Short mmCIF file of C-alpha atoms and ligand atoms in Angstrom, two decimals:
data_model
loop_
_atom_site.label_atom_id
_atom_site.label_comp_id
_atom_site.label_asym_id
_atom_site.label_seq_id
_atom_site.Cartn_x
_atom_site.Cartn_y
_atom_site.Cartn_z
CA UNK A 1 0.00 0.00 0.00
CA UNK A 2 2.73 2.28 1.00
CA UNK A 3 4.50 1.53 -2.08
CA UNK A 4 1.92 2.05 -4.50
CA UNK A 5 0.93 5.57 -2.66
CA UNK A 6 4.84 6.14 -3.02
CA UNK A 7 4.47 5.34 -6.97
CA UNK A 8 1.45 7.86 -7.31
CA UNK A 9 3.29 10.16 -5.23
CA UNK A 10 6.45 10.35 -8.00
CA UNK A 11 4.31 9.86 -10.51
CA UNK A 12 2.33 13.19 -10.00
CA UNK A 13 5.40 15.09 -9.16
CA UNK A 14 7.30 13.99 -12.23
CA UNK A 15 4.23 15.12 -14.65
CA UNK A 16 4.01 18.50 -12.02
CA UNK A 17 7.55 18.73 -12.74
CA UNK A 18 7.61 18.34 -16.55
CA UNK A 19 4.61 20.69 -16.93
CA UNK A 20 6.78 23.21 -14.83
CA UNK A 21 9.77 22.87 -16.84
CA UNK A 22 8.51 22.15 -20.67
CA UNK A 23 10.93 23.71 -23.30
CA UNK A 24 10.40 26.92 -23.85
CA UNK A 25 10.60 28.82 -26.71
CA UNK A 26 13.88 30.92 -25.70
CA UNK A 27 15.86 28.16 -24.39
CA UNK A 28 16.10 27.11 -28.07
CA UNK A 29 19.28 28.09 -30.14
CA UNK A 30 18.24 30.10 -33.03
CA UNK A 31 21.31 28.38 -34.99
CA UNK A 32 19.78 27.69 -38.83
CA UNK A 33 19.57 30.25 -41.40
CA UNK A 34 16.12 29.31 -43.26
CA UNK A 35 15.46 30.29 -46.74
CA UNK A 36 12.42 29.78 -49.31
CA UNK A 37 11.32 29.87 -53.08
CA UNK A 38 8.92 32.08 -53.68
CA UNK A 39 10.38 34.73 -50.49
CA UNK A 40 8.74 38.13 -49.54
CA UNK A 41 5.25 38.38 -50.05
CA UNK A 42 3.61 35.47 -52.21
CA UNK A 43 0.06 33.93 -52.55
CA UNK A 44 -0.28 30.42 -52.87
CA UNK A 45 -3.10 27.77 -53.25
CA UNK A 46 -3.78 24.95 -50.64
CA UNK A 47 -3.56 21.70 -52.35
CA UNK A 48 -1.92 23.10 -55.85
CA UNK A 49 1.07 25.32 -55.77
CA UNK A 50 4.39 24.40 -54.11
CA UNK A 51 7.24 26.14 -51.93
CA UNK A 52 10.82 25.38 -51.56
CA UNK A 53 12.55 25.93 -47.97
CA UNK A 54 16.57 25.21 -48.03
CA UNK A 55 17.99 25.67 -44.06
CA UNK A 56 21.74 25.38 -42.93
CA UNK A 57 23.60 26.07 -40.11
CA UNK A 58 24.09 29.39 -39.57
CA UNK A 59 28.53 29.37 -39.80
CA UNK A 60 28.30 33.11 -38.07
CA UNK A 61 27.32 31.85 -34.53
CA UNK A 62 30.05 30.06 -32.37
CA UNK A 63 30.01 27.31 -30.17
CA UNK A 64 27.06 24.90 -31.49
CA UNK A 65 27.24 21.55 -30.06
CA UNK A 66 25.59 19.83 -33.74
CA UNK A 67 26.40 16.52 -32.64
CA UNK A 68 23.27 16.33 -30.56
CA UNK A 69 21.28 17.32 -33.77
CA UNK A 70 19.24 14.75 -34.77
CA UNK A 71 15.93 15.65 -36.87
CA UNK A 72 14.41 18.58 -38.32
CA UNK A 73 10.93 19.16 -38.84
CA UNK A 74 10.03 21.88 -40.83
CA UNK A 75 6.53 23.83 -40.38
CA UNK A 76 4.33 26.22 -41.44
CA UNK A 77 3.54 28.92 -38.86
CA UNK A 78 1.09 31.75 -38.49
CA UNK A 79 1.69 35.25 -38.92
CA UNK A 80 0.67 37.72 -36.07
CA UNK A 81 -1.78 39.05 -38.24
CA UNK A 82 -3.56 35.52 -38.48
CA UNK A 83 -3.99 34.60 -35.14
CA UNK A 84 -5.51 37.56 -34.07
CA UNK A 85 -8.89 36.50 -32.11
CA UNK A 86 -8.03 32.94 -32.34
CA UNK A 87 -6.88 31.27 -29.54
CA UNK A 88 -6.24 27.98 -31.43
CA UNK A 89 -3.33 29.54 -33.06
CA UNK A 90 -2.18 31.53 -29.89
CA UNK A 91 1.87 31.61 -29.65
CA UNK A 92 2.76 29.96 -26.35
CA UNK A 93 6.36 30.87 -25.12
CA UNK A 94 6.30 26.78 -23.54
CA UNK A 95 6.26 24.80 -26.60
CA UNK A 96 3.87 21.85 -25.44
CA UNK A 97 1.29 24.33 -25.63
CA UNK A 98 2.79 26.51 -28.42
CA UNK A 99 0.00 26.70 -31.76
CA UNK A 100 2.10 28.80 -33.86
CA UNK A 101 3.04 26.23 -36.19
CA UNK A 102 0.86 23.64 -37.14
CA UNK A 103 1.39 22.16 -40.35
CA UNK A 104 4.52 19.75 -40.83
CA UNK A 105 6.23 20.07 -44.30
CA UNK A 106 8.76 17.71 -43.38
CA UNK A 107 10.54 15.81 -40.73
CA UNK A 108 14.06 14.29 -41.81
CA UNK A 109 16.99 13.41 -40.22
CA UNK A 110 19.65 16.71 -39.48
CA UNK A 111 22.52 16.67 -41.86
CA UNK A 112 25.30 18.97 -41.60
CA UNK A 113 25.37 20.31 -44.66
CA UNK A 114 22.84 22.97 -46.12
CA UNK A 115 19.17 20.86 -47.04
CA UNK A 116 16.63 21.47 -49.01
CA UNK A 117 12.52 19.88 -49.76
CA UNK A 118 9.97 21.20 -52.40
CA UNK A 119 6.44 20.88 -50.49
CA UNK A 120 3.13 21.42 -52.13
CA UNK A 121 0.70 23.33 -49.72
CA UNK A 122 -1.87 20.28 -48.43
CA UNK A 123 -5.33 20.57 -48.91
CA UNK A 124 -6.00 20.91 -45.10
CA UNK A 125 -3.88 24.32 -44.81
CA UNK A 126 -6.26 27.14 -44.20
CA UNK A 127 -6.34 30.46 -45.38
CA UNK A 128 -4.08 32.63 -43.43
CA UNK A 129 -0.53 33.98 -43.52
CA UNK A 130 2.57 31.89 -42.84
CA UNK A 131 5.76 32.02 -42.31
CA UNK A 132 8.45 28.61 -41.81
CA UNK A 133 10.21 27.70 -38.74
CA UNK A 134 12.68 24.53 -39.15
CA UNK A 135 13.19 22.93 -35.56
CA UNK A 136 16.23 20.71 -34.33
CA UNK A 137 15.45 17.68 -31.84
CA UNK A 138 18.27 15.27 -30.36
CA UNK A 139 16.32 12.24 -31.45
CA UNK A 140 13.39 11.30 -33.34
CA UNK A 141 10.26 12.99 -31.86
CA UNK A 142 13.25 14.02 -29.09
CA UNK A 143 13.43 17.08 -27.24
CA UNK A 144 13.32 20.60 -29.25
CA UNK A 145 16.34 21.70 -28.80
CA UNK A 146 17.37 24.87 -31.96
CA UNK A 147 15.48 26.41 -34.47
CA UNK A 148 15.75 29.02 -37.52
CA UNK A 149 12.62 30.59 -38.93
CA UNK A 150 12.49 33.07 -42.70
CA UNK A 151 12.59 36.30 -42.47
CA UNK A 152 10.42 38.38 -44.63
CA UNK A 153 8.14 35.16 -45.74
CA UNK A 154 4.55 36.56 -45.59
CA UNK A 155 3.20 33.36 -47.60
CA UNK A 156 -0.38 33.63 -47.89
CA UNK A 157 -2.18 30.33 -48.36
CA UNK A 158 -5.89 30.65 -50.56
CA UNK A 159 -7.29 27.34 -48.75
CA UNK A 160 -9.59 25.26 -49.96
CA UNK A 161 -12.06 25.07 -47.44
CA UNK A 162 -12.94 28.58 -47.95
CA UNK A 163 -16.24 28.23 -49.37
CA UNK A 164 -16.91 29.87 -52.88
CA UNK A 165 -19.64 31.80 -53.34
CA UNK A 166 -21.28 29.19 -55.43
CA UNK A 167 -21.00 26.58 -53.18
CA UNK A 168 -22.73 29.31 -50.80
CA UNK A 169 -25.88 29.59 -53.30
CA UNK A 170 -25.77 26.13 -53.68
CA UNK A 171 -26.01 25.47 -49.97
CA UNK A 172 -28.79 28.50 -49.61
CA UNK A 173 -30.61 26.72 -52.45
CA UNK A 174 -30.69 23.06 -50.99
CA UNK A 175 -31.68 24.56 -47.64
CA UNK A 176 -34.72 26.63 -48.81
CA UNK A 177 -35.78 23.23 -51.04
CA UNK A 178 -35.48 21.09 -47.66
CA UNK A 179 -37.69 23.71 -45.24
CA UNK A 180 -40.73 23.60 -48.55
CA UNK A 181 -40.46 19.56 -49.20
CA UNK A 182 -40.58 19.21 -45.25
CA UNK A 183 -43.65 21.70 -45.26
CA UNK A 184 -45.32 20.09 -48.15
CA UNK A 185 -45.00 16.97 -46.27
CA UNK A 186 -46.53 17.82 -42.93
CA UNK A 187 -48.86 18.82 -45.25
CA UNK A 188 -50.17 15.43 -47.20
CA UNK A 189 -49.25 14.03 -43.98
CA UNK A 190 -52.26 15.95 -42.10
CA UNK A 191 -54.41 15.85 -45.02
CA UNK A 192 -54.03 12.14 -44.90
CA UNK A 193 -54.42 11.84 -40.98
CA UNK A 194 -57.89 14.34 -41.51
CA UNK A 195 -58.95 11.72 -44.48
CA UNK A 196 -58.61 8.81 -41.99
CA UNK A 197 -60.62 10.27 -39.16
C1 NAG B 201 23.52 34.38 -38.37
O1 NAG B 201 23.74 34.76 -37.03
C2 NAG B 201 24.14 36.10 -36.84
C3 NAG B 201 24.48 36.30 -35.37
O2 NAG B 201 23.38 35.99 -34.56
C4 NAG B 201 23.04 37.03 -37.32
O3 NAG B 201 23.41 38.36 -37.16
C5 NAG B 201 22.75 36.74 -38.80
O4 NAG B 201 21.65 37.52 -39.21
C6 NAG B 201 22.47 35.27 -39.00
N1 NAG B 201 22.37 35.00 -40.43
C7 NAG B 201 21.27 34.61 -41.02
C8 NAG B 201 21.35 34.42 -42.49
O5 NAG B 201 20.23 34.39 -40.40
#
């Protein structure tokens, strides 16, 4: 019994302890230099067009221990600008509960050399302004551990799942056609029910 209160015991202060000290976002080194084709200001479609982001150590810093880089993952992240009133994209300074970036592009392991991938924007990428962050972990799905982010990207995505207008009508249409039929129902339905009485 005493045992098994002892294992709850450490059990609760481990999780209290790894809530308390999470990563956060500024005990990352910002060591990679990230790049992309298109740069600056560009508008892209969801599911259609593609981007190309190229990261590399950045030579100018000093004293980067890269033997305990393991894996990138590169994201796409949301500009200030799009996460205004939405707390589901909120940037979180402890990175278990960070929403900034939420779409993976690609997770590889680190090389040491400069690297490169040529993503096409996936369906599922809503309309909003981006910008790409490449992290560093010291293991596969290890702790974060460096980063390196564009500067200057404002890539805004056209989703998908932004409804056209004609989908709209459509949808007005098929709703307006339901309430009638449903009416027109109720109403053989009654006249049928009055018939039987
Ligand atoms: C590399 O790091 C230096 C020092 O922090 C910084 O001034 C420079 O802008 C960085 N280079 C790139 C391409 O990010």
């Amino acid at each position: 019994m005493a045992v098994r209160g002892l294992i709850i015991f450490v059990a609760l202060l481990s999780s209290l302890a790894a809530s308390c000290y999470g990563v956060m976002f500024h005990e990352l080194a910002h060591s990679l230099t990230v790049s992309s084709t298109p740069s600056g200001q560009a508008n892209v479609k969801a599911g259609k067009d593609q981007i190309t982001v190229t990261w590399a150590l950045n030579r100018s810093i000093s004293g980067v221990d890269t033997s305990i880089y393991r894996e990138v993952e590169a994201k796409l992240c949301y500009h200030l600008e799009s996460q205004k009133d939405r707390p589901w994209r909120k940037t979180e300074e402890e990175m278990a509960r960070d929403k900034t970036c939420q779409f993976a592009i690609v997770k590889r392991p680190y090389t040491s050399s400069s690297d490169s991938v040529t993503y096409t924007i996936k369906k599922d990428v809503p309309t909003a302004h981006y910008f790409i962050r490449v992290y560093v972990r010291d293991g596969p799905g290890g702790k974060l551990i460096a980063y390196g982010q564009t500067t200057g990207l404002d890539l805004f995505v056209a989703g998908i799942s932004g409804r056209s207008a004609s989908i709209d009508i459509a949808a007005s249409i098929f709703s307006a056609f339901s309430v009638i039929s449903l009416g027109f129902f109720f109403y053989l339905e009654k006249k049928k029910s009055k018939r039987a009485t």
